[in-house]
Every structure is written in C-alpha cells, then in structure tokens.
CSV table of C-alpha atoms in Angstrom, one decimal:
chain,number,residue,atom,x,y,z
A,1,MET,CA,0.0,0.0,0.0
A,2,ARG,CA,1.2,3.5,-0.8
A,3,ALA,CA,1.5,6.1,2.0
A,4,GLY,CA,0.9,9.8,2.2
A,5,VAL,CA,0.2,12.7,4.6
A,6,VAL,CA,-2.4,15.4,5.1
A,7,LEU,CA,-1.6,18.7,6.8
A,8,THR,CA,-3.0,22.1,7.3
A,9,ALA,CA,-1.9,25.1,5.3
A,10,HIS,CA,0.5,27.2,7.3
A,11,PRO,CA,3.9,29.0,6.8
A,12,GLY,CA,6.6,26.4,6.5
A,13,VAL,CA,4.4,23.6,5.2
A,14,GLU,CA,6.7,23.3,2.2
A,15,ASP,CA,9.5,22.2,4.5
A,16,LEU,CA,7.3,19.3,5.6
A,17,ALA,CA,6.5,18.5,2.0
A,18,VAL,CA,10.3,18.1,1.4
A,19,GLN,CA,10.6,15.9,4.4
A,20,ALA,CA,7.7,13.8,3.2
A,21,GLU,CA,9.3,13.4,-0.2
A,22,GLU,CA,12.6,12.4,1.4
A,23,SER,CA,10.8,9.9,3.6
A,24,GLY,CA,9.6,8.2,0.4
A,25,LEU,CA,5.9,9.1,0.8
A,26,HIS,CA,3.8,9.1,-2.3
A,27,SER,CA,1.6,12.1,-1.7
A,28,PHE,CA,1.3,15.3,0.4
A,29,TRP,CA,-2.2,16.8,0.9
A,30,VAL,CA,-3.4,20.1,2.3
A,31,ASN,CA,-6.9,20.8,3.7
A,32,ASP,CA,-9.2,23.3,2.1
A,33,THR,CA,-11.1,24.7,5.1
A,34,PRO,CA,-11.5,28.5,4.9
A,35,MET,CA,-11.7,30.4,8.2
A,36,VAL,CA,-10.0,27.5,10.0
A,37,HIS,CA,-6.7,26.9,8.1
A,38,GLY,CA,-4.5,28.8,5.7
A,39,ASP,CA,-5.1,28.9,1.9
A,40,PRO,CA,-4.3,25.5,0.3
A,41,PHE,CA,-3.4,26.9,-3.1
A,42,VAL,CA,-0.8,29.2,-1.6
A,43,ALA,CA,0.5,26.3,0.4
A,44,LEU,CA,0.6,23.8,-2.5
A,45,GLY,CA,2.3,26.3,-4.7
A,46,LEU,CA,5.1,26.6,-2.2
A,47,CYS,CA,5.2,22.8,-2.0
A,48,ALA,CA,5.3,22.4,-5.7
A,49,LYS,CA,8.4,24.6,-6.0
A,50,ALA,CA,10.1,22.9,-3.1
A,51,THR,CA,9.6,19.3,-4.3
A,52,SER,CA,10.2,17.3,-7.5
A,53,ARG,CA,8.5,13.9,-7.1
A,54,ILE,CA,5.8,13.7,-4.5
A,55,ARG,CA,2.2,14.1,-5.6
A,56,LEU,CA,0.4,17.1,-4.2
A,57,GLY,CA,-3.3,16.8,-3.1
A,58,LEU,CA,-6.0,19.3,-2.4
A,59,GLY,CA,-8.2,17.7,0.2
A,60,VAL,CA,-10.9,18.6,-0.5
A,61,THR,CA,-12.5,21.5,-2.3
A,62,SER,CA,-16.2,22.1,-3.0
A,63,PRO,CA,-18.6,23.9,-5.3
A,64,ALA,CA,-20.0,25.6,-2.1
A,65,LEU,CA,-16.5,27.3,-1.7
A,66,ARG,CA,-15.3,28.1,-5.2
A,67,SER,CA,-16.7,28.5,-8.7
A,68,ALA,CA,-15.5,26.0,-11.2
A,69,PRO,CA,-13.4,28.5,-13.3
A,70,ALA,CA,-11.7,29.8,-10.1
A,71,ALA,CA,-10.9,26.3,-8.8
A,72,ALA,CA,-9.8,25.1,-12.3
A,73,SER,CA,-7.5,28.1,-12.6
A,74,GLY,CA,-5.8,27.3,-9.3
A,75,LEU,CA,-5.5,23.6,-10.2
A,76,ALA,CA,-4.1,24.2,-13.6
A,77,SER,CA,-1.7,26.8,-12.2
A,78,LEU,CA,-0.4,24.2,-9.7
A,79,ASN,CA,-0.2,21.7,-12.6
A,80,ALA,CA,2.1,24.2,-14.4
A,81,LEU,CA,4.4,24.2,-11.3
A,82,ALA,CA,4.3,20.4,-10.7
A,83,PRO,CA,3.2,18.8,-14.0
A,84,GLY,CA,1.3,15.6,-13.6
A,85,ARG,CA,1.7,15.6,-9.8
A,86,ILE,CA,-1.6,17.3,-8.8
A,87,ILE,CA,-4.6,15.5,-7.1
A,88,CYS,CA,-7.9,17.3,-6.5
A,89,GLY,CA,-10.3,16.0,-4.0
A,90,VAL,CA,-13.9,17.2,-4.5
A,91,GLY,CA,-16.7,17.0,-1.9
A,92,THR,CA,-20.0,18.5,-0.8
A,93,GLY,CA,-18.2,20.7,1.7
A,94,ASN,CA,-19.3,18.9,4.7
A,95,THR,CA,-16.6,20.3,6.9
A,96,ALA,CA,-15.6,23.4,5.1
A,97,ARG,CA,-19.2,24.6,5.0
A,98,ARG,CA,-20.1,23.6,8.6
A,99,THR,CA,-17.2,25.5,9.9
A,100,LEU,CA,-18.8,28.6,8.4
A,101,GLY,CA,-22.2,27.7,9.9
A,102,MET,CA,-23.6,26.7,6.6
A,103,ARG,CA,-24.9,23.5,5.1
A,104,PRO,CA,-23.0,21.4,2.6
A,105,THR,CA,-24.1,21.2,-1.0
A,106,THR,CA,-25.7,18.2,-2.7
A,107,ALA,CA,-24.1,15.2,-4.4
A,108,ALA,CA,-25.7,16.4,-7.7
A,109,THR,CA,-24.1,19.8,-7.5
A,110,MET,CA,-20.8,18.2,-6.6
A,111,GLU,CA,-21.0,16.0,-9.7
A,112,LYS,CA,-21.6,19.0,-12.0
A,113,PHE,CA,-18.7,20.8,-10.4
A,114,THR,CA,-16.4,17.7,-10.7
A,115,ALA,CA,-17.4,17.4,-14.4
A,116,ALA,CA,-16.6,21.1,-15.0
A,117,LEU,CA,-13.2,20.8,-13.3
A,118,GLN,CA,-12.3,17.7,-15.3
A,119,ASP,CA,-13.2,19.5,-18.6
A,120,LEU,CA,-11.6,22.8,-17.8
A,121,CYS,CA,-8.4,21.3,-16.5
A,122,ALA,CA,-8.1,19.2,-19.7
A,123,GLY,CA,-8.5,22.2,-21.9
A,124,ARG,CA,-12.1,21.7,-22.8
A,125,ALA,CA,-14.9,24.2,-22.8
A,126,ILE,CA,-17.9,24.0,-20.4
A,127,LYS,CA,-21.3,25.6,-20.2
A,128,TYR,CA,-21.0,28.0,-17.2
A,129,ARG,CA,-24.2,29.1,-15.5
A,130,GLU,CA,-24.8,32.0,-13.1
A,131,GLY,CA,-28.5,32.4,-12.5
A,132,ASP,CA,-30.3,32.5,-15.9
A,133,ARG,CA,-27.1,33.4,-17.9
A,134,VAL,CA,-25.2,30.6,-19.5
A,135,ARG,CA,-21.9,31.1,-21.3
A,136,ASP,CA,-19.2,29.0,-22.9
A,137,VAL,CA,-16.1,29.1,-20.7
A,138,ARG,CA,-12.6,27.8,-21.3
A,139,PHE,CA,-9.0,28.9,-20.7
A,140,LEU,CA,-8.3,31.8,-23.0
A,141,HIS,CA,-4.6,31.8,-22.5
A,142,THR,CA,-2.6,28.7,-21.5
A,143,GLY,CA,1.1,28.6,-22.5
A,144,ALA,CA,3.2,29.2,-19.5
A,145,HIS,CA,0.3,30.3,-17.4
A,146,VAL,CA,-1.5,27.0,-16.8
A,147,ASN,CA,-1.0,23.4,-17.7
A,148,THR,CA,-4.0,21.6,-19.3
A,149,ALA,CA,-1.8,18.9,-21.0
A,150,ASP,CA,-0.7,16.8,-18.1
A,151,PRO,CA,-3.6,14.9,-16.4
A,152,ILE,CA,-4.9,15.9,-12.9
A,153,GLU,CA,-6.1,13.1,-10.7
A,154,PHE,CA,-9.6,13.7,-9.3
A,155,VAL,CA,-11.1,11.9,-6.3
A,156,VAL,CA,-14.5,12.3,-4.8
A,157,ALA,CA,-15.0,12.5,-1.0
A,158,ALA,CA,-17.2,9.7,0.3
A,159,LEU,CA,-18.3,9.0,3.9
A,160,LEU,CA,-20.7,6.1,4.3
A,161,GLY,CA,-23.3,6.6,1.6
A,162,PRO,CA,-23.2,5.3,-1.9
A,163,LYS,CA,-24.2,8.6,-3.6
A,164,ALA,CA,-20.7,10.0,-3.7
A,165,ALA,CA,-19.2,6.7,-4.8
A,166,ALA,CA,-21.7,6.6,-7.7
A,167,VAL,CA,-20.5,10.1,-8.7
A,168,ALA,CA,-17.0,8.8,-8.7
A,169,GLY,CA,-18.1,5.9,-11.0
A,170,ARG,CA,-19.9,8.2,-13.4
A,171,ARG,CA,-17.1,10.7,-13.5
A,172,GLY,CA,-14.3,8.0,-13.6
A,173,THR,CA,-12.6,9.4,-10.5
A,174,GLY,CA,-11.1,7.8,-7.4
A,175,LEU,CA,-12.4,8.0,-3.8
A,176,ILE,CA,-11.2,9.5,-0.6
A,177,SER,CA,-12.7,9.1,2.8
A,178,PHE,CA,-12.0,10.4,6.3
A,179,GLY,CA,-11.6,7.9,9.1
A,180,LEU,CA,-13.4,5.1,7.3
A,181,LEU,CA,-11.4,2.0,8.3
A,182,ASP,CA,-14.2,-0.5,7.9
A,183,PRO,CA,-13.3,-2.9,5.1
A,184,THR,CA,-17.0,-3.9,4.6
A,185,ALA,CA,-17.9,-0.2,4.0
A,186,TRP,CA,-15.1,0.1,1.5
A,187,HIS,CA,-16.4,-2.9,-0.4
A,188,ALA,CA,-19.8,-1.2,-0.6
A,189,LEU,CA,-18.3,2.0,-1.8
A,190,HIS,CA,-16.3,0.2,-4.5
A,191,ASP,CA,-19.4,-1.7,-5.6
A,192,ALA,CA,-21.4,1.5,-5.9
A,193,ARG,CA,-18.6,3.1,-7.9
A,194,ARG,CA,-18.3,0.1,-10.2
A,195,HIS,CA,-22.0,-0.2,-10.9
A,196,ALA,CA,-22.2,3.5,-11.8
A,197,ALA,CA,-19.1,3.5,-14.0
A,198,PRO,CA,-19.4,4.7,-17.6
A,199,GLY,CA,-18.3,2.5,-20.5
A,200,THR,CA,-15.3,4.7,-21.3
A,201,PRO,CA,-13.0,6.7,-19.0
A,202,ARG,CA,-13.9,10.5,-18.9
A,203,ASN,CA,-10.3,11.6,-18.6
A,204,PRO,CA,-8.0,9.0,-20.2
A,205,GLY,CA,-4.6,8.9,-18.6
A,206,SER,CA,-5.7,10.1,-15.2
A,207,ARG,CA,-5.4,7.9,-12.1
A,208,THR,CA,-8.3,6.6,-10.0
A,209,GLY,CA,-7.0,5.6,-6.6
A,210,SER,CA,-8.8,5.0,-3.3
A,211,TYR,CA,-7.5,7.0,-0.3
A,212,VAL,CA,-8.3,6.9,3.4
A,213,VAL,CA,-7.3,9.6,5.9
A,214,THR,CA,-6.6,8.5,9.5
A,215,ALA,CA,-4.2,9.1,12.4
A,216,LEU,CA,-1.4,6.8,13.4
A,217,HIS,CA,0.2,5.9,16.8
A,218,ILE,CA,2.7,3.1,17.0
A,219,LEU,CA,2.8,1.7,20.6
A,220,ASP,CA,6.0,1.3,22.6
A,221,GLU,CA,6.4,-2.0,24.4
A,222,ASP,CA,3.7,-2.4,27.1
A,223,GLU,CA,2.2,1.0,26.3
A,224,ASN,CA,-1.5,1.5,27.0
A,225,PRO,CA,-3.3,1.7,23.6
A,226,HIS,CA,-5.8,4.2,25.1
A,227,GLY,CA,-3.3,6.2,27.2
A,228,ASP,CA,-2.6,9.9,27.0
A,229,ALA,CA,0.0,9.5,24.3
A,230,ALA,CA,-2.3,7.6,22.0
A,231,ARG,CA,-5.2,9.9,22.7
A,232,ASP,CA,-3.1,13.0,22.0
A,233,ALA,CA,-1.9,11.5,18.7
A,234,THR,CA,-5.4,10.5,17.5
A,235,GLY,CA,-7.8,12.7,19.4
A,236,HIS,CA,-8.1,15.3,16.6
A,237,LEU,CA,-9.9,12.8,14.4
A,238,VAL,CA,-12.2,11.7,17.2
A,239,LEU,CA,-13.0,15.2,18.2
A,240,SER,CA,-13.8,16.1,14.5
A,241,LEU,CA,-16.4,13.3,14.5
A,242,LEU,CA,-17.8,14.4,17.8
A,243,ALA,CA,-18.0,18.0,16.6
A,244,PHE,CA,-19.9,16.9,13.5
A,245,ALA,CA,-22.3,14.8,15.6
A,246,ALA,CA,-22.8,17.8,18.0
A,247,ASP,CA,-23.3,20.2,15.1
A,248,THR,CA,-26.0,18.1,13.5
A,249,ALA,CA,-27.6,16.6,16.6
A,250,ALA,CA,-30.8,18.6,16.1
A,251,ASP,CA,-31.4,17.1,12.6
A,252,PRO,CA,-34.2,14.5,12.6
A,253,ARG,CA,-31.8,12.1,10.8
A,254,ALA,CA,-28.9,13.1,13.2
A,255,PHE,CA,-25.7,11.2,12.8
A,256,ALA,CA,-25.4,11.2,16.6
A,257,GLU,CA,-28.4,8.8,16.7
A,258,GLN,CA,-26.2,6.2,14.9
A,259,LEU,CA,-23.7,6.3,17.8
A,260,GLY,CA,-23.8,4.2,21.0
A,261,PRO,CA,-24.9,5.5,24.4
A,262,GLU,CA,-21.3,6.3,25.5
A,263,GLU,CA,-20.6,8.2,22.3
A,264,ARG,CA,-23.8,10.2,22.5
A,265,GLU,CA,-22.9,11.1,26.1
A,266,ALA,CA,-19.5,12.4,24.8
A,267,VAL,CA,-21.4,14.5,22.2
A,268,ARG,CA,-23.5,16.0,25.0
A,269,ARG,CA,-20.5,16.7,27.1
A,270,LEU,CA,-18.7,18.4,24.2
A,271,LEU,CA,-21.7,20.7,23.7
A,272,ASP,CA,-21.8,21.6,27.4
A,273,ARG,CA,-18.0,22.0,27.6
A,274,ARG,CA,-18.0,24.4,24.6
A,275,GLY,CA,-20.9,26.4,26.0
A,276,THR,CA,-23.3,25.9,23.2
A,277,THR,CA,-26.3,23.8,22.0
A,278,ALA,CA,-27.2,21.8,18.9
A,279,THR,CA,-29.6,24.5,17.8
A,280,ALA,CA,-27.5,27.6,18.6
A,281,PRO,CA,-26.9,29.6,15.3
A,282,ASP,CA,-23.4,30.4,16.3
A,283,ARG,CA,-22.5,26.9,17.5
A,284,HIS,CA,-19.9,26.6,14.7
A,285,THR,CA,-17.8,29.3,16.4
A,286,LYS,CA,-17.7,27.1,19.6
A,287,LEU,CA,-17.3,23.6,18.1
A,288,TYR,CA,-14.7,24.1,15.4
A,289,PRO,CA,-11.9,26.3,16.8
A,290,ASN,CA,-8.6,24.3,16.8
A,291,TYR,CA,-10.2,21.9,14.3
A,292,LEU,CA,-7.9,19.0,13.4
A,293,ALA,CA,-5.2,20.4,15.7
A,294,ARG,CA,-3.7,18.8,18.8
A,295,ILE,CA,-6.3,18.4,21.5
A,296,ALA,CA,-6.2,20.0,24.9
A,297,ALA,CA,-5.4,17.8,27.8
A,298,GLU,CA,-8.8,18.6,29.4
A,299,ASP,CA,-10.5,17.0,26.4
A,300,ARG,CA,-8.7,13.6,26.6
A,301,ASP,CA,-11.8,12.1,28.4
A,302,LEU,CA,-13.8,12.7,25.2
A,303,ILE,CA,-11.4,10.5,23.1
A,304,LEU,CA,-13.2,7.3,23.7
A,305,PRO,CA,-11.5,3.9,23.0
A,306,SER,CA,-14.4,2.8,20.8
A,307,LEU,CA,-13.9,5.9,18.5
A,308,MET,CA,-10.1,5.6,18.5
A,309,ASN,CA,-10.5,1.9,17.4
A,310,ALA,CA,-13.0,2.8,14.6
A,311,LEU,CA,-11.3,5.9,13.2
A,312,THR,CA,-7.6,5.6,13.8
A,313,LEU,CA,-4.7,3.1,13.7
A,314,VAL,CA,-3.1,2.4,17.1
A,315,GLY,CA,-1.1,-0.7,17.8
A,316,THR,CA,2.2,-2.4,17.6
A,317,PRO,CA,3.9,-2.5,14.2
A,318,ASP,CA,2.8,-6.1,13.6
A,319,ASP,CA,-0.8,-5.3,14.6
A,320,LEU,CA,-0.8,-2.3,12.3
A,321,ARG,CA,0.6,-4.1,9.3
A,322,ALA,CA,-2.1,-6.8,9.7
A,323,ARG,CA,-4.8,-4.2,9.8
A,324,ILE,CA,-3.4,-2.3,6.9
A,325,ALA,CA,-3.2,-5.5,4.9
A,326,THR,CA,-7.0,-6.0,5.5
A,327,LEU,CA,-7.6,-2.4,4.2
A,328,GLU,CA,-5.5,-3.1,1.1
A,329,GLN,CA,-7.6,-6.2,0.4
A,330,ALA,CA,-10.7,-4.0,0.6
A,331,GLY,CA,-9.3,-2.0,-2.3
A,332,ILE,CA,-7.6,1.0,-0.5
A,333,ASP,CA,-4.6,2.1,-2.5
A,334,GLU,CA,-3.1,4.7,-0.2
A,335,LEU,CA,-3.1,5.3,3.5
A,336,LEU,CA,-3.0,9.0,4.5
A,337,ILE,CA,-2.2,10.1,8.0
A,338,GLN,CA,-2.9,13.5,9.5
A,339,PRO,CA,-0.2,14.0,12.2
A,340,VAL,CA,-0.4,16.7,14.9
A,341,ILE,CA,2.3,15.8,17.5
A,342,ASP,CA,5.5,15.5,15.5
A,343,PRO,CA,4.8,15.4,11.7
A,344,PRO,CA,8.4,14.6,10.6
A,345,THR,CA,8.7,11.6,13.0
A,346,GLU,CA,5.2,10.3,12.2
A,347,MET,CA,5.8,10.5,8.5
A,348,ALA,CA,9.0,8.6,8.9
A,349,GLN,CA,7.2,6.0,11.0
A,350,LEU,CA,4.6,5.6,8.4
A,351,ALA,CA,7.1,5.1,5.6
A,352,LYS,CA,9.0,2.5,7.6
A,353,LEU,CA,5.8,0.7,8.5
A,354,LEU,CA,4.8,0.2,4.9
A,355,THR,CA,8.2,-0.8,3.5
C-alpha cells in the first residue's frame, strides 16, 4: 500500500513536503477549510516549488466554496508548477461549510462541479451558469500560465453513503474518505462506484486511486493503547467526528443517533463544555476552533477507545501491518495520515511501517 500525509496550510508547510518526499511518501495533501486553516493553493504552490517527485493533493474543495473557473485556474496553475503531480479532492463541503455555519451542497451539485473541473483542467470548454445566464467558458490563454496537458487526478470524498461513490463511478474518479477503516464499508463504496461506472473513461490517462485519511500511533512495548500519548496522537480525528455529531444533533436524521450511548454522552459533554447547543446559530464558532489540531489535555476524556479503534490506527507494528493488509484487500490504494504531534517523525514511522 502507498503512503501519504495530510496537513493544514501554514507557513513552513513546504518544508514538511520536502521531508515527506525524502521519507519516500507518495503524496502530500493540504486541507481546504477556509476560516480555519490557511489557503491551500498558496501552500501547495510553495510545496510544488520545493519538491520534485511527491504528488500534491487538495483535500478537499467544494462547489460551495469556489466557482469551477476559479478552482480550475488554481489547479491548472499548480499543474504548471508540478506537471502531472496534482490530485484534486472534491466534496460537498461537509466540513468546510459547517465551519462557516452553513450546510454542505448536494451530491448532484458536486457531480456537476467535478465534471466542470475535469473538462476545464483538460483544456475543454464548459457551459458555465450564473442564474439565468449561461456562457461557454474555457481557458483563453494557456502557454506558461496554466497546464492543461498533463492529467490531474480527481477523487470524490465519500463518507458512508453510496451517492458520492456513484458520482466517482460516473465521472471516472477515485475515492477519498476520512476515518473510514471498515473494510465492509469500502467494499460497498467500490461496488457503488463500479455499478455506476461509464463505459469509457472520462479523462483517459488520469489515475483513480482510493485513499483513506486516518491518524497513526505506534505503541511502545507495554504501552496503553488508550493512554494519554495515544489519545493525543489520534484525538483530533475523534473530536472532529464528535464536533460533527454535535453540530448536526438537532437534525431529525442526526448522525449522533447512529452512535452508541457512550458516544452520545460524549457529544452531550462536548456541547456543554463548549458552552453551546445543537440549535444555537453560532455553534460553529464554539465547536470548530482548533479543528484538526492537537487536542487540549482537558478533552482527553472525550477521546473514547471505541472511536479511536473505529477511526484511527493504534497498535504495535505487527498489529498495524495486519490491519493495513486488510484495508488493502478491501481496495484501498493509499493510507494518508494526519499527524499533529510530530509530523516529521510520524511521516518517517509511516514510511517505515509500509516498507
């Protein structure tokens, strides 16, 4: 299985991209979460100039954040800096929109956006609509400005439902999921993508991999798998799920209702601790600060063993290799970790684990 890393956009991220490349990792991704992290196109531009081999991923953008021409311009500009090394993740904006206090877009809108990006980034024209006005849009000047010749890899973000996987099938893209380590769920996603697949590839020459984002903690001898060190290394992923559950708890089809009693109690405690409720209009300002960053010590009690086991990889090297082999058998091509404690060390550990 290939290995990669996901980080937030910040000054100096290009140095980490160089270290990831030197560690032998296959890809380096930056989050697209406005108002929480820095700008991913700025960060990836710096990474493109600092590296020569590693693939660079945008994880993930959304039609609820950017217009197709604006996003395509950013992607094709990156492709000019790092020809053939760009990966673009596309989603409904579930995180990036909720951190703004807004709802994500629909799978249908995401599919139209993905199709537009594929066409524009390959040098083709699209029908671009704003309200009642529709115009033909294409790059009017390429040359040294943007690169539409080398293929960009597109992946669609999928959680548990088949709709996004079907979009991936129809558009001929790969898949990326966050914290989904259930092989059965991955088999279902791949089945949905395969059943929806068109007869011919939409973008010949582009790759279509399956990626999963998680957190990694390799245990020392006799170390507690749910101790403070393991919770600190993986807690950001667990808190992200609890924040989502808390944010949507008032929805009649609330995700929190799919959780067990202990997990629902953790959601309740998180809301109380942040001083907000599931219906407060400003709850996003209380739930998402420090999102996907190292957790505070006082929040360690929220990092439940059940959620650590479901969302992250904690274990001895032999345990982890066995679990990763099961994920590979389920069709996952690349394991992406999101480190927060010591990214250079964790990247090196991941590379060593998979060699």
